[in-house]
Coordinates of C-alpha atoms and ligand atoms in Angstrom, one line a residue:
X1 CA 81.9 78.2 62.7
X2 CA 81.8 78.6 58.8
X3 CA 81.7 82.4 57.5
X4 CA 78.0 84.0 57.2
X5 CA 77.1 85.6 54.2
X6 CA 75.0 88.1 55.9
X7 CA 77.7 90.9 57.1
X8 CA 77.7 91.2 61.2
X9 CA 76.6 94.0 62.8
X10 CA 80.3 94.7 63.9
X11 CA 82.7 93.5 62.6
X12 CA 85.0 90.9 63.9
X13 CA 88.2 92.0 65.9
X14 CA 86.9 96.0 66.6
X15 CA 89.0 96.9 69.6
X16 CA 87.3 99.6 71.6
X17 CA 89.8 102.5 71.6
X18 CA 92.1 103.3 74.4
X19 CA 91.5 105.9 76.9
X20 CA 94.8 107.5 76.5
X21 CA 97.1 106.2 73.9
X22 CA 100.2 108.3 74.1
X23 CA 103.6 107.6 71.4
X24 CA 107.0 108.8 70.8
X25 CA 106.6 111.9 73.9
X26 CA 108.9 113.8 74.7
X27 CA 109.3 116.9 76.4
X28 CA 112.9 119.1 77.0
X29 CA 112.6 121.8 79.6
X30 CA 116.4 123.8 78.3
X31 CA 118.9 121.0 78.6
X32 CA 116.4 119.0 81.0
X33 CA 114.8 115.9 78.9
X34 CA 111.6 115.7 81.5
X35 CA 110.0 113.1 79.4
X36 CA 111.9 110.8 77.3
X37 CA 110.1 108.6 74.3
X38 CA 107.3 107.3 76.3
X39 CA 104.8 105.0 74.7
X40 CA 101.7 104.3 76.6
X41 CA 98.2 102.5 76.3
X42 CA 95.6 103.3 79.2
X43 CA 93.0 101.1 78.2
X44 CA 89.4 102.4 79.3
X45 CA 87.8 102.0 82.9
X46 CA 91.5 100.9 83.8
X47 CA 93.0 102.4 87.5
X48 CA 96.5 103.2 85.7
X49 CA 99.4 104.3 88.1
X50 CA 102.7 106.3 86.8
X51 CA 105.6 105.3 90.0
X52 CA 108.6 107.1 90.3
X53 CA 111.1 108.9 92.2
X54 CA 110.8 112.7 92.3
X55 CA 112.0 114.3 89.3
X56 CA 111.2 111.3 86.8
X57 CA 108.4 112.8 84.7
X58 CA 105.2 111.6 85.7
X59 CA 104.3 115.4 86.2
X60 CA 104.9 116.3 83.0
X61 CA 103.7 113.5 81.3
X62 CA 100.1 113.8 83.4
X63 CA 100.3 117.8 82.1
X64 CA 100.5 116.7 78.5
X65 CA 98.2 114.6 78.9
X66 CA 95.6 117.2 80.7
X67 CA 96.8 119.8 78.1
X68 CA 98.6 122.2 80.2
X69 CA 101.8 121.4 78.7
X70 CA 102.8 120.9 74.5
X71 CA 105.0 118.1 73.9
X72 CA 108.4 118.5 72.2
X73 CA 108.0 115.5 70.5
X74 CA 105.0 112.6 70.0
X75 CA 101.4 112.5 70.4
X76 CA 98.3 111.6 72.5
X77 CA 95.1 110.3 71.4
X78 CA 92.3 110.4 73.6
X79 CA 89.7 108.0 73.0
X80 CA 91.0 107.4 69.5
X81 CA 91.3 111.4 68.5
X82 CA 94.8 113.2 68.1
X83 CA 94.5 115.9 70.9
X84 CA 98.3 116.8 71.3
X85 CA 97.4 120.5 69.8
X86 CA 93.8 120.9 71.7
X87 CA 93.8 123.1 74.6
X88 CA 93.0 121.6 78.2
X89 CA 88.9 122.6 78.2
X90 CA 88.7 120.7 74.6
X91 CA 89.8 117.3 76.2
X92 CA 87.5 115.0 78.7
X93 CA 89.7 114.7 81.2
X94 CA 90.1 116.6 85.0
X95 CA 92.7 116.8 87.4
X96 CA 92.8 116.4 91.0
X97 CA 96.3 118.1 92.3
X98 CA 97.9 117.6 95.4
X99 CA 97.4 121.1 96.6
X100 CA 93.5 120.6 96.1
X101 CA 93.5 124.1 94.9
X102 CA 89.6 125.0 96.5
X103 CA 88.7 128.5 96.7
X104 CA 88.9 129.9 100.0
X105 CA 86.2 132.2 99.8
X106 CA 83.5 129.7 98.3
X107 CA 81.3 127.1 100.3
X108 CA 81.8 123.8 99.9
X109 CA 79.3 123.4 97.3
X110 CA 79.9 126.4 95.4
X111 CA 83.5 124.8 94.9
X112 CA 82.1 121.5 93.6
X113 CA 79.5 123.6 91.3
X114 CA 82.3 125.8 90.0
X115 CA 83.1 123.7 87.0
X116 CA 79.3 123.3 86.4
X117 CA 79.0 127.2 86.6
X118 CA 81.6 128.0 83.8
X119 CA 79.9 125.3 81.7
X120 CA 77.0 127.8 82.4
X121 CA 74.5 125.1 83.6
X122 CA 71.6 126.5 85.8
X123 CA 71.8 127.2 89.5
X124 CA 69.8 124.7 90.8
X125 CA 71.0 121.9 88.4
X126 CA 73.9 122.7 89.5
X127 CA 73.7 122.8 93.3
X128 CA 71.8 119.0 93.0
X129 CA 74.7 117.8 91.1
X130 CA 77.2 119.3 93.3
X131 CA 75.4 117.7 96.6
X132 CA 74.9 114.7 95.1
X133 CA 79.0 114.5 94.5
X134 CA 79.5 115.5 97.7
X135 CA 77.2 112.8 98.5
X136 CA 78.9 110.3 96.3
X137 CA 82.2 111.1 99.0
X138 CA 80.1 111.5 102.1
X139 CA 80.2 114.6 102.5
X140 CA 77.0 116.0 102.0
X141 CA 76.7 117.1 105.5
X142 CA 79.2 119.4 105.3
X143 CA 78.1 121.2 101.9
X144 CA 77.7 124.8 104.0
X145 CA 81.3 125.1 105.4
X146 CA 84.1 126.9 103.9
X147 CA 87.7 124.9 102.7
X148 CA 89.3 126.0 106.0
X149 CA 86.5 124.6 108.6
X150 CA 87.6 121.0 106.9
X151 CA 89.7 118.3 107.5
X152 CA 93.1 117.7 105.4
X153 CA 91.1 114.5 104.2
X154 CA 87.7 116.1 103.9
X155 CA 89.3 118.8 102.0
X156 CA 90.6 115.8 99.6
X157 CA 87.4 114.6 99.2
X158 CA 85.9 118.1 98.3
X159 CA 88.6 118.0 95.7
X160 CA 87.5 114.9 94.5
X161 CA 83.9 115.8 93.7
X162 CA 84.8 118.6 92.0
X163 CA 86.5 116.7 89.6
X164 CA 83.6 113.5 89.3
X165 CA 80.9 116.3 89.5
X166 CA 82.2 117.1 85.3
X167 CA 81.8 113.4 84.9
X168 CA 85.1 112.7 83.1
X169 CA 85.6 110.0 80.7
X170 CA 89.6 110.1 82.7
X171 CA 90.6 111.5 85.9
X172 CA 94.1 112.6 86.5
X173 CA 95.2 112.6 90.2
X174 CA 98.6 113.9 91.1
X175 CA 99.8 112.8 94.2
X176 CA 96.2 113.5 95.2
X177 CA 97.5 111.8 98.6
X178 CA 100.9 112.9 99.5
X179 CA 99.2 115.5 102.5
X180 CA 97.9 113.5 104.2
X181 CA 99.3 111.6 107.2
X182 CA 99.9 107.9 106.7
X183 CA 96.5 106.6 108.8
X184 CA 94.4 108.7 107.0
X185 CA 96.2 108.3 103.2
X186 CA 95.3 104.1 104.1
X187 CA 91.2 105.2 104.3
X188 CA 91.6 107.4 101.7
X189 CA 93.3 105.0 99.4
X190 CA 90.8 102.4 100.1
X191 CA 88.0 105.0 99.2
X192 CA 89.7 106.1 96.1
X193 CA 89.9 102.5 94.7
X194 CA 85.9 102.1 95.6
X195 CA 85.0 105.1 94.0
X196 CA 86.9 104.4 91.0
X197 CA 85.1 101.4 91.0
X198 CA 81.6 102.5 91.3
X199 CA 82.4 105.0 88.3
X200 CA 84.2 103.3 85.6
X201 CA 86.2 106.3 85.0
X202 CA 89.3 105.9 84.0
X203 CA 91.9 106.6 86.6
X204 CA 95.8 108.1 85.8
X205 CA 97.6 107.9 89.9
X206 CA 100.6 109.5 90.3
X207 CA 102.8 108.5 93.2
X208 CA 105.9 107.9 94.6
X209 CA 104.8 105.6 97.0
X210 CA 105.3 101.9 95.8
X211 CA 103.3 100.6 98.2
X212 CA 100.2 103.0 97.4
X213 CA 100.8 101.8 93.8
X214 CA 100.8 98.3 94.7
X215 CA 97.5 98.1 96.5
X216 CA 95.9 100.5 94.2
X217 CA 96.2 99.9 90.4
X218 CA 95.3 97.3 87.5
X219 CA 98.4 98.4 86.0
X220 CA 102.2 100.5 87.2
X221 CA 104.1 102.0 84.9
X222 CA 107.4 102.6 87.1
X223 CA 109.4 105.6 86.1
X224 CA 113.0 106.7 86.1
X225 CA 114.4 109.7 84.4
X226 CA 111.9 110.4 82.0
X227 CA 111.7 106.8 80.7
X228 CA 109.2 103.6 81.9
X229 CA 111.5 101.4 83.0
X230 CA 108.6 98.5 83.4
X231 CA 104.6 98.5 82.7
X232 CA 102.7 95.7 84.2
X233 CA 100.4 94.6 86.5
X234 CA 101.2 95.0 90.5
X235 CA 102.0 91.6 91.1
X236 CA 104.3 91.5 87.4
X237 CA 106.1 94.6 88.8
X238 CA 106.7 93.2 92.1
X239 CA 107.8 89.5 91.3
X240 CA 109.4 89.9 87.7
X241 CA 111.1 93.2 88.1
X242 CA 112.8 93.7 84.9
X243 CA 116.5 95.6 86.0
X244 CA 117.7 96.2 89.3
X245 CA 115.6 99.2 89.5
X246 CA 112.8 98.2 89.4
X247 CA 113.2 95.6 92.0
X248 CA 115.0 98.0 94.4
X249 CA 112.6 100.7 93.7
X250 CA 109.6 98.9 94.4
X251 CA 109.9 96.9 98.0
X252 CA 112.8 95.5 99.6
X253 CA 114.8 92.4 97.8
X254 CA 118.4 91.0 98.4
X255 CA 120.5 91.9 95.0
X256 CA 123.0 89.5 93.9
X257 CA 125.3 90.3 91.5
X258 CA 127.1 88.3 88.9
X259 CA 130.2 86.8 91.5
X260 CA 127.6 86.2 94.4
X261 CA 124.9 84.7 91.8
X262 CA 127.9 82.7 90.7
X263 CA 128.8 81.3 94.0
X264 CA 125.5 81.5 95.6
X265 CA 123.3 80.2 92.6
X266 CA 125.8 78.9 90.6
X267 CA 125.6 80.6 87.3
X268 CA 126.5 84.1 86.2
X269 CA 124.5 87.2 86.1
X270 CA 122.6 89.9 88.0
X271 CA 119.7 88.4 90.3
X272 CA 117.2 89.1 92.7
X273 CA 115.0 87.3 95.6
X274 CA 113.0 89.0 98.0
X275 CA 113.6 88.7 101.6
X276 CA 110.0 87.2 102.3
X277 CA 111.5 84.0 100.2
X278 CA 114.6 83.7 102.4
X279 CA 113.5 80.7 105.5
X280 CA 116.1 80.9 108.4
X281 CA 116.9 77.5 110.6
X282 CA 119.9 77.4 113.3
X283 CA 123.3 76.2 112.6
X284 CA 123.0 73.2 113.5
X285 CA 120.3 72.5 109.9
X286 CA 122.6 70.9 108.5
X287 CA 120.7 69.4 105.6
X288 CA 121.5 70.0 102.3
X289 CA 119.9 71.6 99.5
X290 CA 117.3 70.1 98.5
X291 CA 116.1 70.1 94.8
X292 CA 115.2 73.6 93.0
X293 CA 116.7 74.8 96.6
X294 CA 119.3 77.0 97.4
X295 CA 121.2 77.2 100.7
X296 CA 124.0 79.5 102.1
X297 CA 125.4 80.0 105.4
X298 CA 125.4 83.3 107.0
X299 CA 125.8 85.7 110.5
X300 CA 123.2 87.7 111.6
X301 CA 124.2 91.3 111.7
X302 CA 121.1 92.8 113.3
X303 CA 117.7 91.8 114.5
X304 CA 115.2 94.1 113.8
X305 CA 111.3 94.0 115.2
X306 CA 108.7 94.9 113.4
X307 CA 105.4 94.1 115.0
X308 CA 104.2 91.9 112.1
X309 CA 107.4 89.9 112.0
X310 CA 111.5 90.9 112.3
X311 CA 113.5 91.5 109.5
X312 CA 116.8 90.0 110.0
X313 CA 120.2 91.5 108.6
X314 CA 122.5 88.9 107.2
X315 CA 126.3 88.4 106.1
X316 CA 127.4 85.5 104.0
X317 CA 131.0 84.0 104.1
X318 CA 131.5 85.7 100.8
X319 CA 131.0 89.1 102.3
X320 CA 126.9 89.1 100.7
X321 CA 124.5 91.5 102.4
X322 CA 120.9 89.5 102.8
X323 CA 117.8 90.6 104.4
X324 CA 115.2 87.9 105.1
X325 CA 111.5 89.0 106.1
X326 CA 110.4 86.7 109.0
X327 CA 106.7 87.2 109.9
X328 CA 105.6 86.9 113.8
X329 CA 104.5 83.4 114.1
X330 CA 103.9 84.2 118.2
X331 CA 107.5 81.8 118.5
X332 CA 110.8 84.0 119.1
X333 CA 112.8 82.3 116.6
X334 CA 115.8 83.8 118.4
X335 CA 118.2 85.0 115.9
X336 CA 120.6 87.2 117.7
X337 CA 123.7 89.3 116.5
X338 CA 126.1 87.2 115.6
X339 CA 124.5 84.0 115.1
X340 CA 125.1 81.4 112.5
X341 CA 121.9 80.6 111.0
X342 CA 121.1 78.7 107.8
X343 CA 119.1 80.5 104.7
X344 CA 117.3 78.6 102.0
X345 CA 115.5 79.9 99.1
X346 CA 113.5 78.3 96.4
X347 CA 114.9 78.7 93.1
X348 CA 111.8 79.6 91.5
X349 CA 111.6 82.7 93.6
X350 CA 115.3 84.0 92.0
X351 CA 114.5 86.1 89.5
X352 CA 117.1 86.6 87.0
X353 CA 117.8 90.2 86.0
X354 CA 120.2 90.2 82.9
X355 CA 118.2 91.7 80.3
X356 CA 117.8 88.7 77.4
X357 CA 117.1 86.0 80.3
Ligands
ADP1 P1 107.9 114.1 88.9 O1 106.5 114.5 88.8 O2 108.2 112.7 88.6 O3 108.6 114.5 90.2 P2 108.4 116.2 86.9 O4 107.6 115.8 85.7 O5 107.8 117.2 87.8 O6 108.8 114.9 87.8 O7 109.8 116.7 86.5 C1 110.7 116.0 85.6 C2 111.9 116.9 85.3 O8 111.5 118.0 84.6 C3 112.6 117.4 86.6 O9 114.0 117.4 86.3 C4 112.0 118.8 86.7 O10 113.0 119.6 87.4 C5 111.9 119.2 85.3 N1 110.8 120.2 85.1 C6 109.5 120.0 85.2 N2 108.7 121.1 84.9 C7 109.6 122.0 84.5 C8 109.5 123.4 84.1 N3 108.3 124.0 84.0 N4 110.7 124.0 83.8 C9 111.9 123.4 83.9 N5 112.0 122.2 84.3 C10 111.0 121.5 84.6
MG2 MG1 105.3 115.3 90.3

């Protein structure tokens, strides 16, 4: 295509802004660095998940973002415009806490409304906006009842409309699960990622869990003590972990480090394979490795059942720990304590975790 003389409507290469786009933040509670130079793009429309153990920052760093707390250091644009000194009501975002936080004292509906109220839009603008949120998380029919006549997970929903009810370009949810019991966090989580959908707002999910993170977001950004240790997408965090961290944080996997990965692999350095890669034959496989393959001897240590398969504790010669994930084929493939079984892997599923590899 040869350059027009006539200038384009846009021009070429115009990014849409980020949602968030946060550099350089820090925050120091006393001696406590909560959040340690963390730079972050949340692009727009994007289900965006922080992971982490408790205490790693992903609090703070959803506070900052909300406005509830000033950084020590760094800043965060929103949309393209510098917000770190605006005060919470000045930014487009809400946030859905753990606690829900509903007035007791108010109907359903006059809970969803509330925000509408202080934004002093009319009662009965307000009461059809409210339903229809509450209708947007099924829960019209229940509009009349107080907080307290609810559910755990009707009372999540409730939360949840009174955050989409104010239409936020980005939704902050902290732990919006972590009440509920596990059966109900599973609907919920598969209600969450449909409603996302449906709006296009931009979603910031804060969890612990690794496995909520891993069925919910575009992207993770997995947290340790203040710092992302990896950003990626689900399947980039779970197959490429990039330390033994990450790896161990999120799922199971067999570590080997550099003398195992030496004997085992045969070449130096920290690795990982996870124990849905490991295939288990008898003793008496005696084949031997076959190309890009890895095999190793080991005794089974214990057994364990698991409905949707048996995850099988293993001991190498060497003194290695391995765990290989077997799912229930309908066969009893009959490892028992103290077996001798065979374990191959593929060498493409070894995942090298020596950082400049
Ligand atoms: P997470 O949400 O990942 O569990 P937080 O962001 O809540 O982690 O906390 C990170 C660290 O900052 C923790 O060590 C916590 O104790 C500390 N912290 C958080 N808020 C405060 C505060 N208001 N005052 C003092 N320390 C705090
Ligand atoms: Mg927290």
């Amino acid at each position: 295509m040869s350059l027009s003389t006539s200038a384009p409507a846009e021009p070429a290469g115009v990014v849409e802004a980020p949602a968030i786009s946060i550099r350089g933040l820090r925050k120091t509670f006393g001696d406590v660095v909560a959040v340690d130079d963390v730079d972050l793009d949340i692009a727009n429309g994007e289900f965006f998940s922080m992971l982490g153990p408790s205490g790693s920052g992903k609090t703070t760093v959803l506070r900052m973002i909300a406005g509830f707390e000033r950084p020590t250091a760094g800043r965060i644009q929103l949309d393209g415009v510098d917000v770190t000194a605006a005060a919470p009501f000045e930014r487009d975002v809400h946030t859905v806490f753990q606690d829900y936080a509903l007035f007791p004292h108010m109907s359903v509906v006059d809970n969803v409304a509330y925000g509408l109220r202080v934004r002093g839009e009319r009662t009965k603008a307000r009461r059809e906006r409210a339903l229809q949120a509450l209708e947007t998380v099924r829960l019209a029919h229940v509009a009349g009842r107080r907080p307290s006549q609810l559910s755990g997970g009707q009372r999540q929903r409730v939360a949840l409309a009174r955050a989409i009810v104010l239409e936020p370009k980005v939704l902050l949810l902290d732990e919006p699960l972590g009440a509920l019991d596990l059966k109900l966090r599973e609907q919920m989580q598969v209600e969450l990622k449909q409603l996302q959908r449906e709006l296009g707002i931009t979603f910031v999910f804060v969890t612990h869990d690794q496995e909520e993170a891993l069925t919910l977001s575009d992207r993770i950004a997995v947290f340790d003590a203040g710092r992302i240790q990896q950003l990626g997408t689900p399947r980039e965090i779970y197959e490429q972990p990039s330390s033994a961290y990450v790896a161990g944080f999120v799922g199971t996997t067999n570590l080997l480090d550099s003398a195992t990965s030496q004997w085992i692999l045969g070449v130096a350095g920290e690795h990982a394979v996870r124990p849905e890669r490991l295939r288990l034959s008898p003793a008496t496989d005696t084949e031997p490795a076959g190309t890009g393959e890895v095999r190793v001897e080991a005794t089974v240590v214990e057994t364990i059942y698991l409905g949707t398969g048996s995850r099988v504790h293993l001991r190498t010669d060497g003194g290695t720990e391995l765990i290989a994930l077997e799912q229930s084929t309908g066969f009893d493939t009959g490892e028992d304590r103290g077996d001798t079984v065979t374990v191959r892997f593929a060498r493409a599923d070894v995942v090298s975790l020596s950082s400049g590899s």
